[in-house]
Amino acid sequence: MEQHSDHLLVLVHGLWGNASHFDYITRAIDQFYTYDDLASNWTAKDEYVDDDDEHAAQSDHEKDVFAIAEKVKGLRESGKLAKNSKYRKPYVLVTRSNEGYLTYDGIDMCGEKVADEIEQALDTYERQNIPINKISVVGYSLGGLMARYAIGILYQKGIFKKITPVNFTTFCTPHVGVRAPGKDLPTTLFNTLVPRTISATGRQLFMLDKFSTSSMPLMCFLADKSSIFYHALSLFPNRALYANIANDRRTSWFTAAISHTDPFLDLHNVVLNPLPGYGPTILDVSHPVTRKSLSEMQQDITYSAYDSLSDVSGGGRTVGVRTRAQQLTILPGLCKSVIIMIVNLFFISPVWVLAFLISGTIQTFYSSRRLREFHTKKKGRYGLDEFRLLRLDEQVEDVVDTVLGDFIPYGISHSLVDNLVCESDEDSDSEEKRLRHYHLPPLDLTEDQNKMIRSLNSLEWRKFPVQITKTKAAHAAIIVRHMDWKGMEEGEVVICHWLNEILQV
């Protein structure tokens, strides 16, 4: 009979999500805490590769994956990896009350339902005489915000007086909303139109709402130091987040990493520093990027020009004016690109946008009706309106902060930005060094976003930049959301890192 620890691990999916999005993670947990370890998934791939040419042709990344797998397997066999014994496996609760378009109903409503699910699970375990003494929460994308709301509800109800909070992890969660930085026309249109297509959740993510009777948006209240939600988050000693540095169309680096800046905006001018054992997918959090020297940047520009000519000529690199033959070679590809762009711009995109707007309008109507019904029922049942805006008085706040200051040994400095960039020392010329001085200007964020960043970063976080390169769907790949999609394998490294280095059971 499989034995478990006294630990409940809660997984909360994101916008439009469902429980199946955690299929890989739940399978990985099962394997990690039983005889069939996580590494077996990767080492099994060797069975499909010959030991000669095909094996030698593996990418460096695949070799890194196999190396990690062997490392985990070796630690298991040597007995050094005690935490993933089958006797320590946590109970896993994958939330299901907000699947699909139900995520349109608002972070608060979804968060309340997540809290309900957790309470119901705890009651069930208690009736079955199964002890649960610890709890951890994982939020993916919007699920991280639902989770932050849910733990505030649990905190207010005194759940954490009986059960100890341990881990709080988010993957690609928009902690400071999704309002895009900038004031140009495309950005303004995005910030104006999109929030009106996903009902209450959209208004909250873009901070266009007023939370209950307060004068601030819900997102700001979640990060307010005097709110129940902030204090609940502070009780989890092991806070960690994973944020994509590129190829994530849903959640930008700055909001997933709670950062005023984005050192990954121009990846051509920096060298990425991988985390030993987990590179190149996860970057070294102490110094994820190094600014390229001026000579390196000039060399990249030269090689880029060479590559362009090489692509055109189909042969060696030759610098100079394109020949007539080369120009004729360019034309078919150029015409094809123009045709594709025109078709997308004038035919496909309008249809997609129209369908999205119609669907969003319909679902917003249904969501508004659900919201009215939900809050009518909940008001009499829990009286949530009475404590939504509860703030701890200063005396209690000082006591909590003092206790937490002694209790939290984890995490790196919250000022991740200070360590993001390391300068290259290979050139001694002072002018070269001056030109390479890497100043990260703050993004054009709103004052509310900046306040949230300062507030959330007053807590200790372990932050991990993630580089997904094999697919443009980095948002899905980071948790291997679809196991049958190509390019998801880099997410396996992320989940391995989380299980092996972050999750404390």
Short mmCIF file of C-alpha atoms in Angstrom, two decimals:
data_model
loop_
_atom_site.label_atom_id
_atom_site.label_comp_id
_atom_site.label_asym_id
_atom_site.label_seq_id
_atom_site.Cartn_x
_atom_site.Cartn_y
_atom_site.Cartn_z
CA MET A 1 0.00 0.00 0.00
CA GLU A 2 1.35 3.40 -0.98
CA GLN A 3 2.07 5.65 1.99
CA HIS A 4 1.88 9.44 2.05
CA SER A 5 3.22 12.27 4.13
CA ASP A 6 0.98 14.59 6.14
CA HIS A 7 1.33 17.22 3.44
CA LEU A 8 -1.36 18.52 1.04
CA LEU A 9 -0.13 19.96 -2.26
CA VAL A 10 -2.70 22.10 -4.09
CA LEU A 11 -2.41 22.77 -7.85
CA VAL A 12 -4.39 25.68 -9.35
CA HIS A 13 -4.70 26.03 -13.15
CA GLY A 14 -4.89 29.25 -15.15
CA LEU A 15 -7.19 31.15 -17.52
CA TRP A 16 -9.33 28.83 -19.68
CA GLY A 17 -7.57 25.99 -17.89
CA ASN A 18 -8.61 22.61 -16.56
CA ALA A 19 -7.23 19.83 -14.41
CA SER A 20 -5.60 18.07 -17.38
CA HIS A 21 -3.06 20.89 -17.62
CA PHE A 22 -1.37 19.36 -14.58
CA ASP A 23 -1.24 15.82 -15.97
CA TYR A 24 2.52 15.92 -16.45
CA ILE A 25 3.19 17.45 -13.04
CA THR A 26 0.99 14.95 -11.21
CA ARG A 27 2.64 12.09 -13.09
CA ALA A 28 6.08 13.51 -12.27
CA ILE A 29 5.16 13.76 -8.59
CA ASP A 30 3.95 10.15 -8.60
CA GLN A 31 7.20 8.98 -10.15
CA PHE A 32 9.42 11.25 -8.09
CA TYR A 33 8.07 9.96 -4.79
CA THR A 34 7.87 6.29 -5.76
CA TYR A 35 10.21 3.65 -7.12
CA ASP A 36 9.80 4.88 -10.72
CA ASP A 37 11.68 8.14 -10.48
CA LEU A 38 11.34 11.19 -12.67
CA ALA A 39 14.63 10.45 -14.37
CA SER A 40 13.29 7.22 -15.85
CA ASN A 41 11.17 9.21 -18.28
CA TRP A 42 14.25 10.80 -19.76
CA THR A 43 16.69 7.91 -19.66
CA ALA A 44 14.05 5.77 -21.36
CA LYS A 45 14.50 7.97 -24.41
CA ASP A 46 17.88 6.30 -24.93
CA GLU A 47 16.00 3.17 -25.98
CA TYR A 48 14.88 4.94 -29.14
CA VAL A 49 18.35 6.19 -30.07
CA ASP A 50 21.21 4.15 -31.46
CA ASP A 51 24.57 4.38 -29.74
CA ASP A 52 26.32 5.56 -32.88
CA ASP A 53 25.53 8.46 -35.19
CA GLU A 54 21.99 9.22 -34.02
CA HIS A 55 23.03 9.35 -30.38
CA ALA A 56 25.98 11.55 -31.25
CA ALA A 57 23.66 13.91 -33.09
CA GLN A 58 21.66 14.72 -30.00
CA SER A 59 21.50 18.40 -29.15
CA ASP A 60 23.44 19.75 -26.22
CA HIS A 61 20.15 20.38 -24.49
CA GLU A 62 19.08 16.74 -24.78
CA LYS A 63 22.43 15.67 -23.38
CA ASP A 64 21.88 18.05 -20.47
CA VAL A 65 18.48 16.47 -19.86
CA PHE A 66 19.98 12.98 -19.82
CA ALA A 67 22.71 14.19 -17.47
CA ILE A 68 20.12 15.57 -15.07
CA ALA A 69 18.19 12.32 -15.26
CA GLU A 70 21.28 10.29 -14.42
CA LYS A 71 22.10 12.67 -11.57
CA VAL A 72 18.66 12.28 -10.02
CA LYS A 73 18.77 8.53 -10.52
CA GLY A 74 22.22 8.32 -8.95
CA LEU A 75 21.17 10.32 -5.91
CA ARG A 76 18.16 8.06 -5.51
CA GLU A 77 20.20 4.87 -5.66
CA SER A 78 22.83 6.19 -3.27
CA GLY A 79 20.19 7.14 -0.74
CA LYS A 80 21.25 10.79 -0.73
CA LEU A 81 17.93 11.95 -2.15
CA ALA A 82 15.89 11.08 0.90
CA LYS A 83 13.08 13.54 0.35
CA ASN A 84 11.59 11.66 -2.59
CA SER A 85 11.08 8.43 -0.73
CA LYS A 86 7.70 6.90 -1.45
CA TYR A 87 6.88 7.35 2.23
CA ARG A 88 7.06 11.15 1.85
CA LYS A 89 4.73 11.55 -1.11
CA PRO A 90 2.30 14.43 -0.55
CA TYR A 91 -1.41 14.25 -1.18
CA VAL A 92 -2.22 16.20 -4.34
CA LEU A 93 -5.35 18.26 -4.89
CA VAL A 94 -5.90 19.51 -8.45
CA THR A 95 -8.62 22.16 -8.29
CA ARG A 96 -11.57 21.73 -10.66
CA SER A 97 -14.15 24.35 -9.69
CA ASN A 98 -12.98 27.02 -12.17
CA GLU A 99 -12.44 25.11 -15.39
CA GLY A 100 -12.85 26.69 -18.83
CA TYR A 101 -14.77 29.93 -19.10
CA LEU A 102 -15.48 29.90 -15.35
CA THR A 103 -12.10 31.61 -15.02
CA TYR A 104 -13.79 34.72 -16.49
CA ASP A 105 -15.69 35.20 -13.23
CA GLY A 106 -12.99 37.16 -11.43
CA ILE A 107 -9.94 36.38 -9.34
CA ASP A 108 -11.98 36.87 -6.17
CA MET A 109 -14.80 34.51 -7.10
CA CYS A 110 -12.39 31.89 -8.46
CA GLY A 111 -10.18 32.28 -5.40
CA GLU A 112 -13.12 31.75 -3.06
CA LYS A 113 -14.01 28.54 -4.88
CA VAL A 114 -10.41 27.33 -4.64
CA ALA A 115 -10.52 28.00 -0.89
CA ASP A 116 -13.78 26.01 -0.73
CA GLU A 117 -12.16 23.06 -2.50
CA ILE A 118 -9.22 23.10 -0.11
CA GLU A 119 -11.51 23.21 2.93
CA GLN A 120 -13.62 20.38 1.56
CA ALA A 121 -10.51 18.29 0.93
CA LEU A 122 -9.26 18.93 4.46
CA ASP A 123 -12.65 17.96 5.88
CA THR A 124 -12.62 14.75 3.83
CA TYR A 125 -9.15 13.80 5.07
CA GLU A 126 -10.21 14.53 8.63
CA ARG A 127 -13.28 12.28 8.34
CA GLN A 128 -11.04 9.53 6.99
CA ASN A 129 -8.62 9.99 9.91
CA ILE A 130 -5.86 11.06 7.54
CA PRO A 131 -3.64 13.65 9.24
CA ILE A 132 -2.82 16.76 7.20
CA ASN A 133 -0.42 19.05 9.06
CA LYS A 134 1.23 20.94 6.17
CA ILE A 135 0.01 22.63 3.03
CA SER A 136 1.68 23.89 -0.14
CA VAL A 137 0.16 25.70 -3.11
CA VAL A 138 1.22 25.86 -6.76
CA GLY A 139 -0.37 28.35 -9.13
CA TYR A 140 0.04 28.29 -12.89
CA SER A 141 -0.57 31.55 -14.76
CA LEU A 142 -3.82 33.12 -13.50
CA GLY A 143 -3.95 30.27 -11.00
CA GLY A 144 -1.20 31.95 -9.01
CA LEU A 145 -3.49 34.93 -8.39
CA MET A 146 -6.43 32.67 -7.55
CA ALA A 147 -4.13 30.90 -5.11
CA ARG A 148 -3.03 34.16 -3.48
CA TYR A 149 -6.67 35.08 -2.97
CA ALA A 150 -7.58 31.61 -1.68
CA ILE A 151 -4.86 31.52 0.95
CA GLY A 152 -6.07 34.89 2.22
CA ILE A 153 -9.52 33.38 2.76
CA LEU A 154 -8.00 30.37 4.53
CA TYR A 155 -5.83 32.66 6.65
CA GLN A 156 -8.83 34.71 7.76
CA LYS A 157 -10.70 31.53 8.72
CA GLY A 158 -7.84 30.39 10.92
CA ILE A 159 -6.88 27.37 8.81
CA PHE A 160 -3.18 28.18 9.12
CA LYS A 161 -3.40 27.98 12.90
CA LYS A 162 -4.03 24.27 12.48
CA ILE A 163 -2.02 23.55 9.33
CA THR A 164 1.48 24.85 8.58
CA PRO A 165 2.04 26.64 5.24
CA VAL A 166 5.25 25.48 3.54
CA ASN A 167 5.68 26.08 -0.22
CA PHE A 168 4.11 28.68 -2.48
CA THR A 169 5.22 28.41 -6.12
CA THR A 170 4.01 30.14 -9.25
CA PHE A 171 4.72 29.46 -12.90
CA CYS A 172 4.21 32.40 -15.29
CA THR A 173 1.81 34.18 -12.95
CA PRO A 174 1.02 37.86 -13.72
CA HIS A 175 1.65 39.05 -10.17
CA VAL A 176 1.38 42.72 -11.12
CA GLY A 177 -1.30 42.37 -13.77
CA VAL A 178 -1.08 42.18 -17.54
CA ARG A 179 -1.35 45.85 -18.39
CA ALA A 180 1.36 46.36 -21.01
CA PRO A 181 4.01 49.06 -20.38
CA GLY A 182 3.99 52.03 -22.73
CA LYS A 183 1.64 54.61 -24.19
CA ASP A 184 1.92 54.08 -27.96
CA LEU A 185 -1.17 53.32 -30.05
CA PRO A 186 -0.92 49.49 -30.18
CA THR A 187 -0.27 49.33 -26.43
CA THR A 188 -3.15 51.68 -25.69
CA LEU A 189 -5.52 49.64 -27.86
CA PHE A 190 -4.39 46.43 -26.15
CA ASN A 191 -4.87 47.88 -22.66
CA THR A 192 -8.28 49.27 -23.62
CA LEU A 193 -9.91 46.47 -25.62
CA VAL A 194 -8.65 43.21 -24.13
CA PRO A 195 -9.93 43.70 -20.55
CA ARG A 196 -13.44 44.08 -21.92
CA THR A 197 -13.39 40.61 -23.48
CA ILE A 198 -12.83 38.47 -20.38
CA SER A 199 -15.40 39.83 -17.96
CA ALA A 200 -14.48 40.52 -14.34
CA THR A 201 -11.14 38.75 -14.63
CA GLY A 202 -10.08 41.04 -17.47
CA ARG A 203 -10.94 44.20 -15.55
CA GLN A 204 -9.03 42.93 -12.53
CA LEU A 205 -5.93 41.88 -14.49
CA PHE A 206 -5.80 45.30 -16.15
CA MET A 207 -6.58 47.03 -12.82
CA LEU A 208 -9.70 48.75 -14.09
CA ASP A 209 -11.85 47.54 -11.18
CA LYS A 210 -12.51 48.78 -7.67
CA PHE A 211 -12.33 45.93 -5.19
CA SER A 212 -15.51 45.76 -3.13
CA THR A 213 -15.90 49.05 -1.23
CA SER A 214 -12.22 49.98 -1.45
CA SER A 215 -10.73 52.62 -3.71
CA MET A 216 -8.06 50.30 -5.11
CA PRO A 217 -8.08 47.52 -7.72
CA LEU A 218 -8.11 43.93 -6.51
CA MET A 219 -4.56 43.35 -7.77
CA CYS A 220 -3.31 46.21 -5.59
CA PHE A 221 -5.21 44.91 -2.59
CA LEU A 222 -3.69 41.45 -2.98
CA ALA A 223 -0.26 43.07 -2.65
CA ASP A 224 -1.19 45.54 0.09
CA LYS A 225 0.93 44.86 3.17
CA SER A 226 -2.00 45.33 5.52
CA SER A 227 -4.32 42.91 3.72
CA ILE A 228 -5.12 39.35 4.72
CA PHE A 229 -3.83 38.17 1.35
CA TYR A 230 -0.35 39.61 1.84
CA HIS A 231 -0.11 38.24 5.37
CA ALA A 232 -1.23 34.82 4.20
CA LEU A 233 1.48 34.83 1.53
CA SER A 234 4.08 35.87 4.10
CA LEU A 235 3.33 32.75 6.13
CA PHE A 236 4.68 30.48 3.38
CA PRO A 237 8.42 30.34 4.14
CA ASN A 238 9.44 28.79 0.82
CA ARG A 239 8.26 31.13 -1.94
CA ALA A 240 9.50 30.58 -5.49
CA LEU A 241 8.52 31.65 -8.98
CA TYR A 242 9.43 30.68 -12.53
CA ALA A 243 9.18 33.24 -15.33
CA ASN A 244 9.79 32.88 -19.06
CA ILE A 245 12.30 35.30 -20.54
CA ALA A 246 10.92 34.98 -24.09
CA ASN A 247 8.27 33.30 -26.26
CA ASP A 248 5.55 33.86 -23.67
CA ARG A 249 2.68 35.74 -25.28
CA ARG A 250 0.50 35.70 -22.19
CA THR A 251 2.74 36.69 -19.31
CA SER A 252 5.72 38.99 -19.69
CA TRP A 253 8.89 38.66 -17.67
CA PHE A 254 8.32 41.78 -15.57
CA THR A 255 4.98 40.64 -14.14
CA ALA A 256 5.84 36.94 -13.73
CA ALA A 257 9.15 37.83 -12.05
CA ILE A 258 7.81 40.86 -10.12
CA SER A 259 10.44 43.15 -11.64
CA HIS A 260 10.70 46.85 -12.54
CA THR A 261 12.99 45.97 -15.46
CA ASP A 262 13.42 43.42 -18.21
CA PRO A 263 17.06 42.50 -18.92
CA PHE A 264 15.90 40.05 -21.60
CA LEU A 265 14.29 42.55 -23.96
CA ASP A 266 17.32 42.40 -26.26
CA LEU A 267 18.73 38.90 -26.11
CA HIS A 268 21.16 39.66 -28.94
CA ASN A 269 23.28 41.87 -26.68
CA VAL A 270 23.59 39.59 -23.66
CA VAL A 271 25.06 36.20 -22.87
CA LEU A 272 22.73 33.96 -20.88
CA ASN A 273 24.31 32.22 -17.88
CA PRO A 274 22.71 28.79 -17.30
CA LEU A 275 22.12 27.27 -13.90
CA PRO A 276 24.61 24.40 -13.47
CA GLY A 277 22.85 21.09 -13.92
CA TYR A 278 19.71 22.65 -15.38
CA GLY A 279 21.02 24.74 -18.25
CA PRO A 280 20.36 26.05 -20.75
CA THR A 281 16.68 26.00 -19.78
CA ILE A 282 16.99 27.58 -16.33
CA LEU A 283 19.32 30.53 -15.85
CA ASP A 284 21.56 31.16 -12.87
CA VAL A 285 19.47 33.39 -10.63
CA SER A 286 22.53 35.10 -9.12
CA HIS A 287 23.58 36.49 -12.54
CA PRO A 288 21.31 35.31 -15.37
CA VAL A 289 22.86 37.50 -18.06
CA THR A 290 26.21 39.03 -18.92
CA ARG A 291 26.44 42.05 -21.16
CA LYS A 292 28.32 41.27 -24.36
CA SER A 293 31.45 43.24 -25.08
CA LEU A 294 31.39 45.77 -27.90
CA SER A 295 33.64 43.55 -30.01
CA GLU A 296 31.28 40.60 -29.51
CA MET A 297 28.29 42.67 -30.58
CA GLN A 298 30.14 43.90 -33.66
CA GLN A 299 31.11 40.32 -34.48
CA ASP A 300 27.47 39.22 -34.14
CA ILE A 301 26.39 41.96 -36.53
CA THR A 302 29.04 40.88 -39.04
CA TYR A 303 28.05 37.21 -38.76
CA SER A 304 24.41 38.18 -39.15
CA ALA A 305 25.23 39.94 -42.39
CA TYR A 306 27.28 36.94 -43.55
CA ASP A 307 24.45 34.56 -42.67
CA SER A 308 21.95 36.63 -44.62
CA LEU A 309 24.11 36.44 -47.73
CA SER A 310 24.81 32.78 -47.12
CA ASP A 311 21.10 32.03 -46.85
CA VAL A 312 20.50 33.83 -50.13
CA SER A 313 23.37 32.28 -52.05
CA GLY A 314 22.98 28.85 -50.51
CA GLY A 315 26.72 28.56 -50.11
CA GLY A 316 29.74 30.14 -48.49
CA ARG A 317 29.85 33.57 -46.91
CA THR A 318 30.72 36.28 -49.40
CA VAL A 319 30.61 39.93 -48.42
CA GLY A 320 29.61 42.40 -51.11
CA VAL A 321 26.76 43.61 -53.23
CA ARG A 322 24.18 40.97 -54.09
CA THR A 323 24.46 39.63 -57.62
CA ARG A 324 21.55 39.55 -60.04
CA ALA A 325 21.19 35.82 -59.42
CA GLN A 326 21.04 36.40 -55.65
CA GLN A 327 18.41 39.10 -56.09
CA LEU A 328 16.30 36.76 -58.22
CA THR A 329 16.67 34.08 -55.53
CA ILE A 330 15.30 36.47 -52.91
CA LEU A 331 12.16 37.38 -54.86
CA PRO A 332 10.17 34.11 -54.49
CA GLY A 333 10.69 34.03 -50.73
CA LEU A 334 9.89 37.72 -50.40
CA CYS A 335 6.70 37.37 -52.44
CA LYS A 336 5.63 34.38 -50.37
CA SER A 337 6.18 36.31 -47.13
CA VAL A 338 4.21 39.30 -48.41
CA ILE A 339 1.31 37.08 -49.51
CA ILE A 340 1.21 35.31 -46.13
CA MET A 341 1.27 38.66 -44.33
CA ILE A 342 -1.60 40.04 -46.45
CA VAL A 343 -3.72 36.91 -45.95
CA ASN A 344 -3.14 37.02 -42.19
CA LEU A 345 -3.73 40.76 -41.91
CA PHE A 346 -6.85 41.09 -44.03
CA PHE A 347 -8.53 37.68 -43.86
CA ILE A 348 -7.47 35.40 -40.99
CA SER A 349 -6.83 37.99 -38.26
CA PRO A 350 -10.16 39.85 -38.66
CA VAL A 351 -12.10 36.59 -38.50
CA TRP A 352 -10.18 35.45 -35.43
CA VAL A 353 -10.57 38.80 -33.68
CA LEU A 354 -14.30 38.94 -34.48
CA ALA A 355 -14.84 35.39 -33.21
CA PHE A 356 -12.86 36.17 -30.06
CA LEU A 357 -14.86 39.35 -29.39
CA ILE A 358 -18.19 37.61 -29.96
CA SER A 359 -17.19 34.70 -27.72
CA GLY A 360 -15.86 37.11 -25.10
CA THR A 361 -19.08 39.12 -25.11
CA ILE A 362 -21.24 36.03 -24.73
CA GLN A 363 -19.08 34.58 -21.97
CA THR A 364 -18.97 37.95 -20.20
CA PHE A 365 -22.77 37.93 -20.10
CA TYR A 366 -22.86 34.43 -18.63
CA SER A 367 -20.07 35.33 -16.21
CA SER A 368 -21.93 38.40 -14.93
CA ARG A 369 -24.97 36.25 -14.23
CA ARG A 370 -22.87 33.67 -12.38
CA LEU A 371 -21.25 36.42 -10.33
CA ARG A 372 -24.60 37.75 -9.15
CA GLU A 373 -25.82 34.29 -8.18
CA PHE A 374 -22.54 33.35 -6.50
CA HIS A 375 -22.23 36.42 -4.30
CA THR A 376 -25.89 36.20 -3.31
CA LYS A 377 -25.32 32.68 -1.99
CA LYS A 378 -21.92 33.36 -0.45
CA LYS A 379 -22.97 36.47 1.44
CA GLY A 380 -25.40 34.54 3.59
CA ARG A 381 -23.12 31.54 3.89
CA TYR A 382 -19.80 33.04 4.86
CA GLY A 383 -20.36 36.79 5.21
CA LEU A 384 -17.30 37.45 3.02
CA ASP A 385 -18.23 41.11 2.60
CA GLU A 386 -17.43 41.57 6.27
CA PHE A 387 -13.81 40.50 6.02
CA ARG A 388 -12.81 41.18 2.42
CA LEU A 389 -11.31 44.47 3.47
CA LEU A 390 -10.08 43.42 6.89
CA ARG A 391 -6.70 44.85 7.74
CA LEU A 392 -4.57 43.78 10.65
CA ASP A 393 -3.92 46.49 13.18
CA GLU A 394 -0.36 47.74 13.55
CA GLN A 395 0.32 45.89 16.78
CA VAL A 396 -0.60 42.48 15.34
CA GLU A 397 1.28 43.32 12.15
CA ASP A 398 4.47 44.07 14.10
CA VAL A 399 4.21 40.76 15.97
CA VAL A 400 3.69 38.77 12.76
CA ASP A 401 6.61 40.51 11.05
CA THR A 402 8.89 39.80 14.02
CA VAL A 403 8.00 36.10 14.04
CA LEU A 404 8.40 35.79 10.28
CA GLY A 405 11.76 37.53 10.38
CA ASP A 406 13.09 34.71 12.57
CA PHE A 407 11.23 31.96 10.74
CA ILE A 408 12.18 32.55 7.09
CA PRO A 409 15.68 31.28 6.24
CA TYR A 410 14.99 30.70 2.59
CA GLY A 411 15.43 32.60 -0.63
CA ILE A 412 17.78 34.98 -2.28
CA SER A 413 17.66 38.71 -1.83
CA HIS A 414 14.41 40.15 -3.06
CA SER A 415 16.35 42.64 -5.14
CA LEU A 416 16.87 40.26 -8.03
CA VAL A 417 17.35 43.10 -10.47
CA ASP A 418 20.57 44.17 -8.74
CA ASN A 419 22.16 40.85 -9.66
CA LEU A 420 20.68 40.30 -13.08
CA VAL A 421 23.54 41.63 -15.16
CA CYS A 422 27.25 40.92 -14.90
CA GLU A 423 29.76 42.77 -17.02
CA SER A 424 32.27 40.93 -19.16
CA ASP A 425 35.88 41.61 -18.07
CA GLU A 426 37.70 40.31 -21.10
CA ASP A 427 38.38 43.78 -22.59
CA SER A 428 40.64 46.20 -20.76
CA ASP A 429 40.07 49.30 -22.89
CA SER A 430 38.29 51.95 -20.80
CA GLU A 431 36.25 53.23 -23.74
CA GLU A 432 35.07 49.69 -24.44
CA LYS A 433 34.05 49.30 -20.80
CA ARG A 434 32.25 52.63 -20.85
CA LEU A 435 30.28 51.66 -23.94
CA ARG A 436 29.41 48.31 -22.36
CA HIS A 437 28.06 49.81 -19.15
CA TYR A 438 24.70 48.09 -18.84
CA HIS A 439 22.06 50.28 -17.29
CA LEU A 440 18.62 48.71 -17.05
CA PRO A 441 16.05 51.48 -17.37
CA PRO A 442 12.80 50.84 -15.52
CA LEU A 443 9.84 49.86 -17.64
CA ASP A 444 7.05 52.36 -18.22
CA LEU A 445 4.79 50.82 -15.60
CA THR A 446 1.92 52.47 -13.78
CA GLU A 447 2.34 53.71 -10.23
CA ASP A 448 0.06 50.91 -9.03
CA GLN A 449 2.27 48.32 -10.71
CA ASN A 450 5.42 49.82 -9.19
CA LYS A 451 3.82 49.80 -5.74
CA MET A 452 2.85 46.15 -6.12
CA ILE A 453 6.39 45.23 -7.16
CA ARG A 454 7.90 47.02 -4.17
CA SER A 455 5.42 45.43 -1.80
CA LEU A 456 5.71 41.86 -3.09
CA ASN A 457 9.49 42.11 -3.27
CA SER A 458 9.62 43.00 0.41
CA LEU A 459 9.01 39.27 0.82
CA GLU A 460 11.81 36.84 0.00
CA TRP A 461 11.38 35.00 -3.30
CA ARG A 462 13.52 32.53 -5.17
CA LYS A 463 13.15 33.62 -8.77
CA PHE A 464 14.14 31.48 -11.75
CA PRO A 465 14.36 32.82 -15.31
CA VAL A 466 13.38 30.15 -17.83
CA GLN A 467 14.46 29.99 -21.47
CA ILE A 468 12.13 27.96 -23.70
CA THR A 469 13.49 27.82 -27.26
CA LYS A 470 11.96 24.77 -28.95
CA THR A 471 8.46 26.22 -29.16
CA LYS A 472 6.81 29.61 -29.28
CA ALA A 473 4.30 28.29 -26.75
CA ALA A 474 6.61 28.84 -23.78
CA HIS A 475 3.64 29.62 -21.55
CA ALA A 476 2.38 26.06 -22.03
CA ALA A 477 5.78 24.40 -22.18
CA ILE A 478 6.98 25.60 -18.78
CA ILE A 479 4.71 23.05 -17.04
CA VAL A 480 4.47 20.62 -19.99
CA ARG A 481 0.80 21.54 -20.25
CA HIS A 482 0.27 19.33 -23.29
CA MET A 483 2.38 16.18 -23.26
CA ASP A 484 1.54 15.40 -26.90
CA TRP A 485 2.79 18.75 -28.24
CA LYS A 486 6.22 19.07 -29.78
CA GLY A 487 8.75 21.28 -28.03
CA MET A 488 7.45 20.68 -24.51
CA GLU A 489 10.52 18.77 -23.31
CA GLU A 490 12.28 21.84 -21.93
CA GLY A 491 9.47 22.12 -19.41
CA GLU A 492 10.53 18.73 -18.05
CA VAL A 493 13.75 20.34 -16.88
CA VAL A 494 11.77 23.05 -15.10
CA ILE A 495 9.57 20.54 -13.31
CA CYS A 496 12.58 18.41 -12.39
CA HIS A 497 14.24 21.49 -10.88
CA TRP A 498 11.10 22.35 -8.93
CA LEU A 499 10.76 18.82 -7.55
CA ASN A 500 14.42 18.32 -6.81
CA GLU A 501 15.50 21.76 -5.60
CA ILE A 502 12.43 23.74 -4.49
CA LEU A 503 9.56 21.61 -3.21
CA GLN A 504 9.97 20.86 0.48
CA VAL A 505 7.85 18.02 1.77
#
